[in-house]
PDB file of C-alpha atoms in Angstrom:
ATOM      1  CA  MET A   1    -134.779 249.328 319.841  1.00 37.00           C
ATOM      2  CA  SER A   2    -132.879 252.595 320.139  1.00 37.00           C
ATOM      3  CA  GLN A   3    -129.184 251.852 320.023  1.00 36.00           C
ATOM      4  CA  THR A   4    -128.218 255.512 320.188  1.00 32.00           C
ATOM      5  CA  GLN A   5    -129.488 255.915 323.700  1.00 36.00           C
ATOM      6  CA  THR A   6    -127.105 253.221 324.961  1.00 35.00           C
ATOM      7  CA  THR A   7    -124.041 255.103 323.766  1.00 32.00           C
ATOM      8  CA  THR A   8    -124.865 258.292 325.677  1.00 39.00           C
ATOM      9  CA  LEU A   9    -124.052 256.673 329.016  1.00 44.00           C
ATOM     10  CA  THR A  10    -120.562 256.759 330.464  1.00 43.00           C
ATOM     11  CA  ALA A  11    -119.966 253.868 332.810  1.00 44.00           C
ATOM     12  CA  PRO A  12    -117.276 253.760 335.484  1.00 44.00           C
ATOM     13  CA  GLN A  13    -114.825 250.921 335.024  1.00 43.00           C
ATOM     14  CA  ILE A  14    -115.194 248.216 337.583  1.00 43.00           C
ATOM     15  CA  PRO A  15    -111.792 246.864 338.576  1.00 43.00           C
ATOM     16  CA  SER A  16    -110.957 243.670 336.740  1.00 42.00           C
ATOM     17  CA  LEU A  17    -110.623 240.367 338.622  1.00 40.00           C
ATOM     18  CA  VAL A  18    -107.282 239.422 340.035  1.00 42.00           C
ATOM     19  CA  GLU A  19    -105.828 236.979 337.561  1.00 44.00           C
ATOM     20  CA  VAL A  20    -106.263 233.347 338.564  1.00 45.00           C
ATOM     21  CA  ASP A  21    -104.331 230.638 336.711  1.00 47.00           C
ATOM     22  CA  VAL A  22    -107.086 228.377 335.313  1.00 39.00           C
ATOM     23  CA  SER A  23    -104.859 225.287 335.679  1.00 43.00           C
ATOM     24  CA  GLU A  24    -103.235 225.780 339.076  1.00 42.00           C
ATOM     25  CA  THR A  25    -102.872 228.618 341.526  1.00 44.00           C
ATOM     26  CA  SER A  26     -99.947 229.574 343.713  1.00 40.00           C
ATOM     27  CA  ARG A  27    -101.713 227.897 346.600  1.00 42.00           C
ATOM     28  CA  GLY A  28    -101.314 224.549 344.933  1.00 43.00           C
ATOM     29  CA  TYR A  29    -104.903 223.630 344.162  1.00 41.00           C
ATOM     30  CA  LYS A  30    -106.509 223.291 340.760  1.00 45.00           C
ATOM     31  CA  VAL A  31    -109.124 225.777 339.693  1.00 48.00           C
ATOM     32  CA  ALA A  32    -112.338 224.018 338.745  1.00 49.00           C
ATOM     33  CA  GLU A  33    -114.276 224.766 335.611  1.00 56.00           C
ATOM     34  CA  ARG A  34    -117.166 227.090 336.186  1.00 59.00           C
ATOM     35  CA  GLY A  35    -120.671 225.674 336.465  1.00 62.00           C
ATOM     36  CA  SER A  36    -123.020 224.315 339.117  1.00 58.00           C
ATOM     37  CA  HIS A  37    -122.142 220.790 338.203  1.00 59.00           C
ATOM     38  CA  ASN A  38    -118.942 221.284 340.265  1.00 63.00           C
ATOM     39  CA  ILE A  39    -120.980 221.069 343.540  1.00 67.00           C
ATOM     40  CA  ALA A  40    -122.809 217.825 342.595  1.00 67.00           C
ATOM     41  CA  LEU A  41    -121.290 214.571 343.830  1.00 68.00           C
ATOM     42  CA  GLY A  42    -122.789 211.179 343.127  1.00 68.00           C
ATOM     43  CA  GLY A  43    -126.074 211.466 341.234  1.00 69.00           C
ATOM     44  CA  ALA A  44    -126.929 213.828 338.405  1.00 68.00           C
ATOM     45  CA  HIS A  45    -127.332 217.515 339.202  1.00 70.00           C
ATOM     46  CA  PRO A  46    -131.036 218.253 339.784  1.00 73.00           C
ATOM     47  CA  PHE A  47    -131.154 221.612 337.976  1.00 79.00           C
ATOM     48  CA  GLN A  48    -130.108 222.716 334.522  1.00 80.00           C
ATOM     49  CA  LEU A  49    -130.527 226.010 332.675  1.00 85.00           C
ATOM     50  CA  PRO A  50    -133.454 225.470 330.303  1.00 87.00           C
ATOM     51  CA  VAL A  51    -133.045 225.731 326.544  1.00 90.00           C
ATOM     52  CA  PHE A  52    -136.179 226.702 324.605  1.00 93.00           C
ATOM     53  CA  GLU A  53    -136.915 226.035 320.917  1.00 93.00           C
ATOM     54  CA  ASP A  54    -140.364 227.558 321.329  1.00 96.00           C
ATOM     55  CA  LYS A  55    -140.077 231.241 322.316  1.00 97.00           C
ATOM     56  CA  LEU A  56    -143.693 231.314 323.499  1.00 97.00           C
ATOM     57  CA  GLU A  57    -142.804 228.625 325.990  1.00 97.00           C
ATOM     58  CA  GLU A  58    -139.774 230.642 327.080  1.00 97.00           C
ATOM     59  CA  ARG A  59    -142.013 233.703 327.579  1.00 98.00           C
ATOM     60  CA  LYS A  60    -144.402 231.614 329.685  1.00 98.00           C
ATOM     61  CA  TRP A  61    -141.476 230.237 331.788  1.00 98.00           C
ATOM     62  CA  ILE A  62    -140.119 233.700 332.318  1.00 98.00           C
ATOM     63  CA  ARG A  63    -143.417 235.048 333.685  1.00 98.00           C
ATOM     64  CA  GLU A  64    -143.777 232.040 335.939  1.00 98.00           C
ATOM     65  CA  HIS A  65    -140.278 232.415 337.393  1.00 98.00           C
ATOM     66  CA  MET A  66    -140.848 236.152 337.855  1.00 98.00           C
ATOM     67  CA  ALA A  67    -143.906 235.375 339.968  1.00 98.00           C
ATOM     68  CA  ALA A  68    -141.945 232.855 342.004  1.00 98.00           C
ATOM     69  CA  ALA A  69    -139.184 235.412 342.511  1.00 98.00           C
ATOM     70  CA  PHE A  70    -141.675 238.013 343.747  1.00 98.00           C
ATOM     71  CA  ARG A  71    -143.205 235.504 346.166  1.00 98.00           C
ATOM     72  CA  THR A  72    -139.743 234.675 347.484  1.00 98.00           C
ATOM     73  CA  PHE A  73    -139.155 238.371 348.049  1.00 98.00           C
ATOM     74  CA  GLY A  74    -142.460 238.670 349.823  1.00 98.00           C
ATOM     75  CA  ARG A  75    -141.620 235.796 352.145  1.00 97.00           C
ATOM     76  CA  ASN A  76    -138.352 237.523 352.971  1.00 98.00           C
ATOM     77  CA  GLY A  77    -140.061 240.818 353.784  1.00 97.00           C
ATOM     78  CA  TYR A  78    -138.715 242.892 350.929  1.00 98.00           C
ATOM     79  CA  SER A  79    -142.018 244.615 350.155  1.00 95.00           C
ATOM     80  CA  GLU A  80    -142.349 248.292 351.150  1.00 94.00           C
ATOM     81  CA  GLY A  81    -145.675 249.709 350.089  1.00 95.00           C
ATOM     82  CA  THR A  82    -145.727 250.046 346.346  1.00 94.00           C
ATOM     83  CA  ALA A  83    -141.914 250.187 346.037  1.00 95.00           C
ATOM     84  CA  GLY A  84    -139.887 247.421 344.434  1.00 96.00           C
ATOM     85  CA  HIS A  85    -139.786 245.847 340.995  1.00 97.00           C
ATOM     86  CA  ILE A  86    -138.428 242.980 338.936  1.00 98.00           C
ATOM     87  CA  SER A  87    -138.131 243.182 335.150  1.00 98.00           C
ATOM     88  CA  VAL A  88    -137.231 240.605 332.525  1.00 98.00           C
ATOM     89  CA  ARG A  89    -136.489 241.174 328.861  1.00 98.00           C
ATOM     90  CA  ASP A  90    -139.064 239.579 326.500  1.00 98.00           C
ATOM     91  CA  PRO A  91    -137.443 236.749 324.459  1.00 97.00           C
ATOM     92  CA  ILE A  92    -139.580 237.481 321.354  1.00 98.00           C
ATOM     93  CA  GLU A  93    -139.503 241.250 321.286  1.00 98.00           C
ATOM     94  CA  PRO A  94    -136.287 242.118 323.160  1.00 97.00           C
ATOM     95  CA  HIS A  95    -136.926 245.850 323.002  1.00 96.00           C
ATOM     96  CA  THR A  96    -139.800 245.237 325.440  1.00 98.00           C
ATOM     97  CA  PHE A  97    -139.732 243.860 329.020  1.00 98.00           C
ATOM     98  CA  TRP A  98    -142.031 242.431 331.666  1.00 98.00           C
ATOM     99  CA  ILE A  99    -142.504 244.153 334.991  1.00 98.00           C
ATOM    100  CA  ASN A 100    -144.851 243.924 337.967  1.00 98.00           C
ATOM    101  CA  PRO A 101    -148.099 245.909 338.260  1.00 97.00           C
ATOM    102  CA  LEU A 102    -148.135 248.767 340.730  1.00 96.00           C
ATOM    103  CA  GLY A 103    -149.517 248.005 344.145  1.00 94.00           C
ATOM    104  CA  ARG A 104    -149.838 244.214 344.077  1.00 96.00           C
ATOM    105  CA  HIS A 105    -148.197 242.575 347.027  1.00 97.00           C
ATOM    106  CA  PHE A 106    -145.216 240.406 346.193  1.00 98.00           C
ATOM    107  CA  CYS A 107    -146.742 237.432 348.010  1.00 98.00           C
ATOM    108  CA  LEU A 108    -149.824 237.479 345.738  1.00 98.00           C
ATOM    109  CA  MET A 109    -148.046 237.786 342.432  1.00 98.00           C
ATOM    110  CA  LYS A 110    -149.018 235.435 339.546  1.00 98.00           C
ATOM    111  CA  ALA A 111    -147.626 235.004 336.082  1.00 98.00           C
ATOM    112  CA  SER A 112    -150.704 236.514 334.591  1.00 98.00           C
ATOM    113  CA  ASP A 113    -150.180 239.735 336.553  1.00 98.00           C
ATOM    114  CA  MET A 114    -147.037 240.707 334.660  1.00 98.00           C
ATOM    115  CA  ILE A 115    -147.154 243.755 332.409  1.00 98.00           C
ATOM    116  CA  ARG A 116    -145.179 244.100 329.223  1.00 98.00           C
ATOM    117  CA  VAL A 117    -143.986 247.555 328.166  1.00 98.00           C
ATOM    118  CA  ASP A 118    -141.636 248.991 325.484  1.00 97.00           C
ATOM    119  CA  TYR A 119    -138.759 251.431 326.075  1.00 95.00           C
ATOM    120  CA  ASP A 120    -141.153 254.391 325.644  1.00 94.00           C
ATOM    121  CA  GLY A 121    -143.499 253.197 328.419  1.00 94.00           C
ATOM    122  CA  ASN A 122    -146.226 251.963 326.100  1.00 96.00           C
ATOM    123  CA  LEU A 123    -148.221 249.028 327.514  1.00 96.00           C
ATOM    124  CA  ILE A 124    -147.970 246.068 325.111  1.00 97.00           C
ATOM    125  CA  GLU A 125    -149.610 243.387 327.279  1.00 97.00           C
ATOM    126  CA  GLY A 126    -151.624 243.790 330.451  1.00 94.00           C
ATOM    127  CA  ASN A 127    -153.923 246.522 331.601  1.00 90.00           C
ATOM    128  CA  ALA A 128    -152.570 247.902 334.863  1.00 94.00           C
ATOM    129  CA  ALA A 129    -150.401 250.772 336.029  1.00 96.00           C
ATOM    130  CA  ILE A 130    -146.687 250.135 336.671  1.00 96.00           C
ATOM    131  CA  ASN A 131    -144.310 251.916 338.970  1.00 94.00           C
ATOM    132  CA  LYS A 132    -142.981 254.973 337.100  1.00 93.00           C
ATOM    133  CA  ALA A 133    -139.652 255.053 338.937  1.00 90.00           C
ATOM    134  CA  GLY A 134    -139.275 251.353 338.280  1.00 93.00           C
ATOM    135  CA  PHE A 135    -139.873 251.896 334.547  1.00 95.00           C
ATOM    136  CA  GLN A 136    -137.211 254.638 334.410  1.00 92.00           C
ATOM    137  CA  ILE A 137    -134.611 252.444 336.089  1.00 94.00           C
ATOM    138  CA  HIS A 138    -135.308 249.194 334.337  1.00 95.00           C
ATOM    139  CA  SER A 139    -135.827 250.588 330.822  1.00 95.00           C
ATOM    140  CA  GLU A 140    -132.424 252.308 330.973  1.00 94.00           C
ATOM    141  CA  LEU A 141    -130.726 249.151 332.315  1.00 95.00           C
ATOM    142  CA  HIS A 142    -132.204 247.024 329.496  1.00 95.00           C
ATOM    143  CA  LYS A 143    -131.236 249.592 326.859  1.00 94.00           C
ATOM    144  CA  TYR A 144    -127.729 250.093 328.116  1.00 92.00           C
ATOM    145  CA  ARG A 145    -126.800 246.529 328.896  1.00 92.00           C
ATOM    146  CA  LEU A 146    -127.987 244.079 326.153  1.00 92.00           C
ATOM    147  CA  ASP A 147    -126.580 241.242 328.192  1.00 91.00           C
ATOM    148  CA  ILE A 148    -128.974 242.009 331.047  1.00 93.00           C
ATOM    149  CA  ASN A 149    -132.159 240.028 330.796  1.00 97.00           C
ATOM    150  CA  ALA A 150    -133.401 240.547 334.307  1.00 98.00           C
ATOM    151  CA  ALA A 151    -133.085 243.172 337.040  1.00 98.00           C
ATOM    152  CA  CYS A 152    -134.345 243.248 340.688  1.00 98.00           C
ATOM    153  CA  HIS A 153    -134.677 246.197 343.016  1.00 97.00           C
ATOM    154  CA  THR A 154    -136.490 246.592 346.320  1.00 97.00           C
ATOM    155  CA  HIS A 155    -136.202 248.627 349.505  1.00 97.00           C
ATOM    156  CA  SER A 156    -135.128 245.706 351.701  1.00 98.00           C
ATOM    157  CA  ILE A 157    -134.235 246.604 355.269  1.00 98.00           C
ATOM    158  CA  HIS A 158    -130.615 245.588 355.447  1.00 98.00           C
ATOM    159  CA  GLY A 159    -129.833 246.778 351.924  1.00 98.00           C
ATOM    160  CA  LYS A 160    -131.211 250.278 352.454  1.00 97.00           C
ATOM    161  CA  THR A 161    -129.551 250.432 355.883  1.00 98.00           C
ATOM    162  CA  TYR A 162    -126.143 249.524 354.565  1.00 98.00           C
ATOM    163  CA  SER A 163    -126.647 251.854 351.571  1.00 98.00           C
ATOM    164  CA  ALA A 164    -126.452 254.808 353.911  1.00 97.00           C
ATOM    165  CA  PHE A 165    -122.709 254.316 354.174  1.00 97.00           C
ATOM    166  CA  GLY A 166    -122.141 254.645 350.438  1.00 97.00           C
ATOM    167  CA  LYS A 167    -119.435 252.035 350.322  1.00 97.00           C
ATOM    168  CA  PRO A 168    -118.932 248.652 348.645  1.00 97.00           C
ATOM    169  CA  LEU A 169    -119.122 245.388 350.499  1.00 98.00           C
ATOM    170  CA  GLU A 170    -116.027 243.903 352.075  1.00 98.00           C
ATOM    171  CA  MET A 171    -115.078 240.290 351.298  1.00 98.00           C
ATOM    172  CA  LEU A 172    -115.823 239.035 354.792  1.00 98.00           C
ATOM    173  CA  ASN A 173    -117.090 235.537 353.990  1.00 98.00           C
ATOM    174  CA  GLN A 174    -117.459 233.000 351.215  1.00 97.00           C
ATOM    175  CA  ASP A 175    -120.821 234.303 350.125  1.00 97.00           C
ATOM    176  CA  SER A 176    -119.690 237.917 349.826  1.00 98.00           C
ATOM    177  CA  CYS A 177    -117.053 236.780 347.264  1.00 98.00           C
ATOM    178  CA  THR A 178    -119.977 236.335 344.800  1.00 97.00           C
ATOM    179  CA  PHE A 179    -119.796 240.144 344.529  1.00 98.00           C
ATOM    180  CA  TYR A 180    -116.007 240.361 344.220  1.00 97.00           C
ATOM    181  CA  ASN A 181    -115.169 243.220 341.872  1.00 95.00           C
ATOM    182  CA  CYS A 182    -118.597 243.024 340.189  1.00 96.00           C
ATOM    183  CA  HIS A 183    -120.568 245.453 342.289  1.00 97.00           C
ATOM    184  CA  SER A 184    -120.372 249.209 342.676  1.00 96.00           C
ATOM    185  CA  VAL A 185    -121.980 252.107 344.499  1.00 96.00           C
ATOM    186  CA  PHE A 186    -124.268 254.738 343.017  1.00 95.00           C
ATOM    187  CA  THR A 187    -123.637 257.809 345.179  1.00 93.00           C
ATOM    188  CA  ASP A 188    -125.623 260.444 343.304  1.00 88.00           C
ATOM    189  CA  PHE A 189    -129.035 259.974 345.016  1.00 83.00           C
ATOM    190  CA  GLY A 190    -131.500 262.372 343.409  1.00 70.00           C
ATOM    191  CA  GLY A 191    -134.807 261.405 345.048  1.00 70.00           C
ATOM    192  CA  VAL A 192    -137.403 259.143 343.549  1.00 69.00           C
ATOM    193  CA  ALA A 193    -136.277 258.167 340.042  1.00 62.00           C
ATOM    194  CA  LEU A 194    -139.255 259.679 338.142  1.00 63.00           C
ATOM    195  CA  GLU A 195    -137.121 261.119 335.343  1.00 67.00           C
ATOM    196  CA  SER A 196    -135.172 259.212 332.699  1.00 68.00           C
ATOM    197  CA  ASP A 197    -131.949 261.023 333.556  1.00 83.00           C
ATOM    198  CA  GLU A 198    -131.958 259.305 336.945  1.00 83.00           C
ATOM    199  CA  GLY A 199    -132.421 255.932 335.362  1.00 86.00           C
ATOM    200  CA  LYS A 200    -129.555 256.633 332.935  1.00 89.00           C
ATOM    201  CA  LYS A 201    -127.218 257.545 335.808  1.00 90.00           C
ATOM    202  CA  ILE A 202    -128.137 254.337 337.635  1.00 91.00           C
ATOM    203  CA  ALA A 203    -127.584 252.238 334.510  1.00 90.00           C
ATOM    204  CA  ALA A 204    -124.170 253.895 333.970  1.00 91.00           C
ATOM    205  CA  ALA A 205    -123.230 253.289 337.575  1.00 92.00           C
ATOM    206  CA  CYS A 206    -123.885 249.589 337.106  1.00 91.00           C
ATOM    207  CA  GLY A 207    -121.078 249.612 334.598  1.00 88.00           C
ATOM    208  CA  PRO A 208    -120.431 247.521 331.475  1.00 89.00           C
ATOM    209  CA  ASN A 209    -119.990 244.308 333.441  1.00 89.00           C
ATOM    210  CA  GLY A 210    -121.455 244.956 336.910  1.00 94.00           C
ATOM    211  CA  ARG A 211    -123.884 242.499 338.418  1.00 96.00           C
ATOM    212  CA  ALA A 212    -125.021 244.425 341.480  1.00 97.00           C
ATOM    213  CA  LEU A 213    -125.329 248.000 342.632  1.00 97.00           C
ATOM    214  CA  ILE A 214    -125.713 249.641 346.002  1.00 97.00           C
ATOM    215  CA  LEU A 215    -127.887 252.691 345.568  1.00 96.00           C
ATOM    216  CA  GLN A 216    -126.759 255.086 348.273  1.00 96.00           C
ATOM    217  CA  ASN A 217    -129.568 256.125 350.591  1.00 95.00           C
ATOM    218  CA  HIS A 218    -131.922 253.935 348.576  1.00 95.00           C
ATOM    219  CA  GLY A 219    -131.380 250.154 348.406  1.00 96.00           C
ATOM    220  CA  LEU A 220    -129.952 247.400 346.286  1.00 98.00           C
ATOM    221  CA  LEU A 221    -130.163 246.405 342.609  1.00 98.00           C
ATOM    222  CA  THR A 222    -129.021 243.194 340.955  1.00 98.00           C
ATOM    223  CA  VAL A 223    -129.011 241.937 337.392  1.00 97.00           C
ATOM    224  CA  GLY A 224    -128.644 238.650 335.575  1.00 97.00           C
ATOM    225  CA  GLN A 225    -129.081 236.580 332.492  1.00 96.00           C
ATOM    226  CA  THR A 226    -132.141 234.911 334.029  1.00 97.00           C
ATOM    227  CA  VAL A 227    -134.627 236.208 336.627  1.00 98.00           C
ATOM    228  CA  ASP A 228    -133.480 233.336 338.849  1.00 98.00           C
ATOM    229  CA  GLU A 229    -129.886 234.593 338.736  1.00 97.00           C
ATOM    230  CA  ALA A 230    -130.839 238.202 339.492  1.00 98.00           C
ATOM    231  CA  ALA A 231    -133.264 237.171 342.240  1.00 98.00           C
ATOM    232  CA  TYR A 232    -130.687 234.943 343.942  1.00 98.00           C
ATOM    233  CA  LEU A 233    -128.086 237.657 343.746  1.00 98.00           C
ATOM    234  CA  PHE A 234    -130.553 239.997 345.435  1.00 98.00           C
ATOM    235  CA  THR A 235    -131.374 237.680 348.317  1.00 98.00           C
ATOM    236  CA  LEU A 236    -127.647 236.995 348.742  1.00 98.00           C
ATOM    237  CA  MET A 237    -126.703 240.636 348.678  1.00 98.00           C
ATOM    238  CA  GLU A 238    -129.415 241.534 351.212  1.00 98.00           C
ATOM    239  CA  ARG A 239    -128.051 238.897 353.622  1.00 98.00           C
ATOM    240  CA  THR A 240    -124.482 239.998 352.861  1.00 98.00           C
ATOM    241  CA  CYS A 241    -125.387 243.562 353.838  1.00 98.00           C
ATOM    242  CA  GLN A 242    -126.890 242.202 357.048  1.00 98.00           C
ATOM    243  CA  ALA A 243    -123.649 240.243 357.795  1.00 98.00           C
ATOM    244  CA  GLN A 244    -121.571 243.322 357.019  1.00 98.00           C
ATOM    245  CA  LEU A 245    -123.646 245.475 359.388  1.00 98.00           C
ATOM    246  CA  MET A 246    -123.276 242.849 362.166  1.00 98.00           C
ATOM    247  CA  ALA A 247    -119.546 242.541 361.565  1.00 98.00           C
ATOM    248  CA  ASP A 248    -119.097 246.326 361.605  1.00 97.00           C
ATOM    249  CA  ALA A 249    -121.040 246.557 364.898  1.00 97.00           C
ATOM    250  CA  ALA A 250    -118.774 243.891 366.422  1.00 97.00           C
ATOM    251  CA  ALA A 251    -115.693 245.692 365.111  1.00 97.00           C
ATOM    252  CA  ALA A 252    -116.851 248.868 366.770  1.00 96.00           C
ATOM    253  CA  GLY A 253    -116.862 246.915 369.974  1.00 95.00           C
ATOM    254  CA  GLY A 254    -113.216 245.964 369.552  1.00 96.00           C
ATOM    255  CA  PHE A 255    -113.311 242.812 367.478  1.00 96.00           C
ATOM    256  CA  GLU A 256    -110.933 242.636 364.450  1.00 96.00           C
ATOM    257  CA  LYS A 257    -112.414 241.759 361.115  1.00 96.00           C
ATOM    258  CA  LYS A 258    -110.512 239.341 358.851  1.00 97.00           C
ATOM    259  CA  VAL A 259    -110.974 240.202 355.236  1.00 97.00           C
ATOM    260  CA  ILE A 260    -110.550 237.546 352.531  1.00 98.00           C
ATOM    261  CA  GLY A 261    -107.512 238.062 350.280  1.00 97.00           C
ATOM    262  CA  ASP A 262    -107.780 238.984 346.608  1.00 96.00           C
ATOM    263  CA  GLU A 263    -106.568 235.620 345.343  1.00 95.00           C
ATOM    264  CA  GLU A 264    -108.993 233.658 347.474  1.00 96.00           C
ATOM    265  CA  ALA A 265    -111.861 235.946 346.672  1.00 96.00           C
ATOM    266  CA  ALA A 266    -111.130 235.744 342.928  1.00 95.00           C
ATOM    267  CA  TYR A 267    -110.982 231.938 343.112  1.00 94.00           C
ATOM    268  CA  THR A 268    -114.291 231.761 344.984  1.00 93.00           C
ATOM    269  CA  TYR A 269    -115.882 234.116 342.507  1.00 95.00           C
ATOM    270  CA  HIS A 270    -114.558 232.087 339.604  1.00 92.00           C
ATOM    271  CA  THR A 271    -115.988 228.807 340.908  1.00 89.00           C
ATOM    272  CA  SER A 272    -119.369 229.850 342.213  1.00 89.00           C
ATOM    273  CA  ALA A 273    -120.578 233.102 340.519  1.00 93.00           C
ATOM    274  CA  ASP A 274    -121.308 231.988 336.964  1.00 91.00           C
ATOM    275  CA  PRO A 275    -124.865 232.329 335.615  1.00 92.00           C
ATOM    276  CA  GLU A 276    -125.586 228.581 335.716  1.00 92.00           C
ATOM    277  CA  THR A 277    -124.556 228.257 339.363  1.00 91.00           C
ATOM    278  CA  LEU A 278    -126.505 231.340 340.419  1.00 95.00           C
ATOM    279  CA  PHE A 279    -129.559 230.061 338.502  1.00 95.00           C
ATOM    280  CA  THR A 280    -129.254 226.807 340.422  1.00 93.00           C
ATOM    281  CA  GLU A 281    -128.962 228.486 343.800  1.00 95.00           C
ATOM    282  CA  PHE A 282    -132.462 229.982 343.342  1.00 97.00           C
ATOM    283  CA  GLN A 283    -134.242 226.744 342.490  1.00 96.00           C
ATOM    284  CA  PRO A 284    -134.826 225.634 346.103  1.00 96.00           C
ATOM    285  CA  GLU A 285    -136.839 228.816 346.634  1.00 97.00           C
ATOM    286  CA  ILE A 286    -139.133 227.843 343.710  1.00 97.00           C
ATOM    287  CA  GLU A 287    -139.464 224.338 345.144  1.00 97.00           C
ATOM    288  CA  LEU A 288    -140.504 225.845 348.490  1.00 97.00           C
ATOM    289  CA  GLU A 289    -143.050 228.079 346.784  1.00 97.00           C
ATOM    290  CA  GLU A 290    -144.580 225.014 345.068  1.00 97.00           C
ATOM    291  CA  TYR A 291    -144.598 223.134 348.414  1.00 97.00           C
ATOM    292  CA  LEU A 292    -146.368 226.004 350.163  1.00 97.00           C
ATOM    293  CA  HIS A 293    -148.874 227.062 347.466  1.00 97.00           C
ATOM    294  CA  GLY A 294    -148.707 224.554 344.637  1.00 97.00           C
ATOM    295  CA  ASN A 295    -148.727 226.011 341.098  1.00 96.00           C
ATOM    296  CA  GLU A 296    -150.714 229.159 342.081  1.00 97.00           C
ATOM    297  CA  TYR A 297    -147.833 231.402 340.996  1.00 98.00           C
ATOM    298  CA  LYS A 298    -147.982 229.963 337.476  1.00 98.00           C
ATOM    299  CA  GLN A 299    -151.576 231.026 336.896  1.00 97.00           C
TER     300      GLN A 299
END
């Protein structure tokens, strides 16, 4: 893995979170520990982040969950011709990553369809073409951010519509607080990202700790420690863009928007935007996929 390439990128600093007292806030309520167990009352929480002793099993699990994520994206109408891609870092050879084959519909994706490539674009596993622009973006992200294991990007309708404004999301509702001070806007649209320089710019715009990016005049991009986290963030950001567009339209008609304050937004982010919780939020989509099509996605 080329470490020197990661140091050539200069990332903008995303504003740090407003400080929240971990014992008690000025509003008088205690700040819960982070983790999805906070939302479970009564019985045991149904989902837990998996821990693998066998890296081959982890690789198998990753490919299966990638396929489920694609099928979820397909159900939600995120496909646009051959555009759109999800990548996940390989757990055995971390300088390589898995990505979808070019031209296969999201709804038809299976674990066996995934292609593994290295940072130079060499095919390691699989025998199909991949999206060149997708490779340029995802390879630079994985090189630049070693904490990023998964990244999602599509040309979803509300994401690309909202991207035309070139501005970050407002904290208009509880769900939008998941992106509080952890998303940014890439304003330097240079056409289809067929060159590595464009991928490097996008990776830099994501920042050293960003979790989501609005690509101006293009679409959305989200990242995570698991593909489940990145995929849930994408579905949430797409709907958050839709809500923002609807709120902006209503505001243009004379309604006043009420924006959530920094303290409340920081608290909400703290309690519900950790990797475990975001992993958990995506599991109902996998359950639905299994209900609709069984284990087809795992093949």
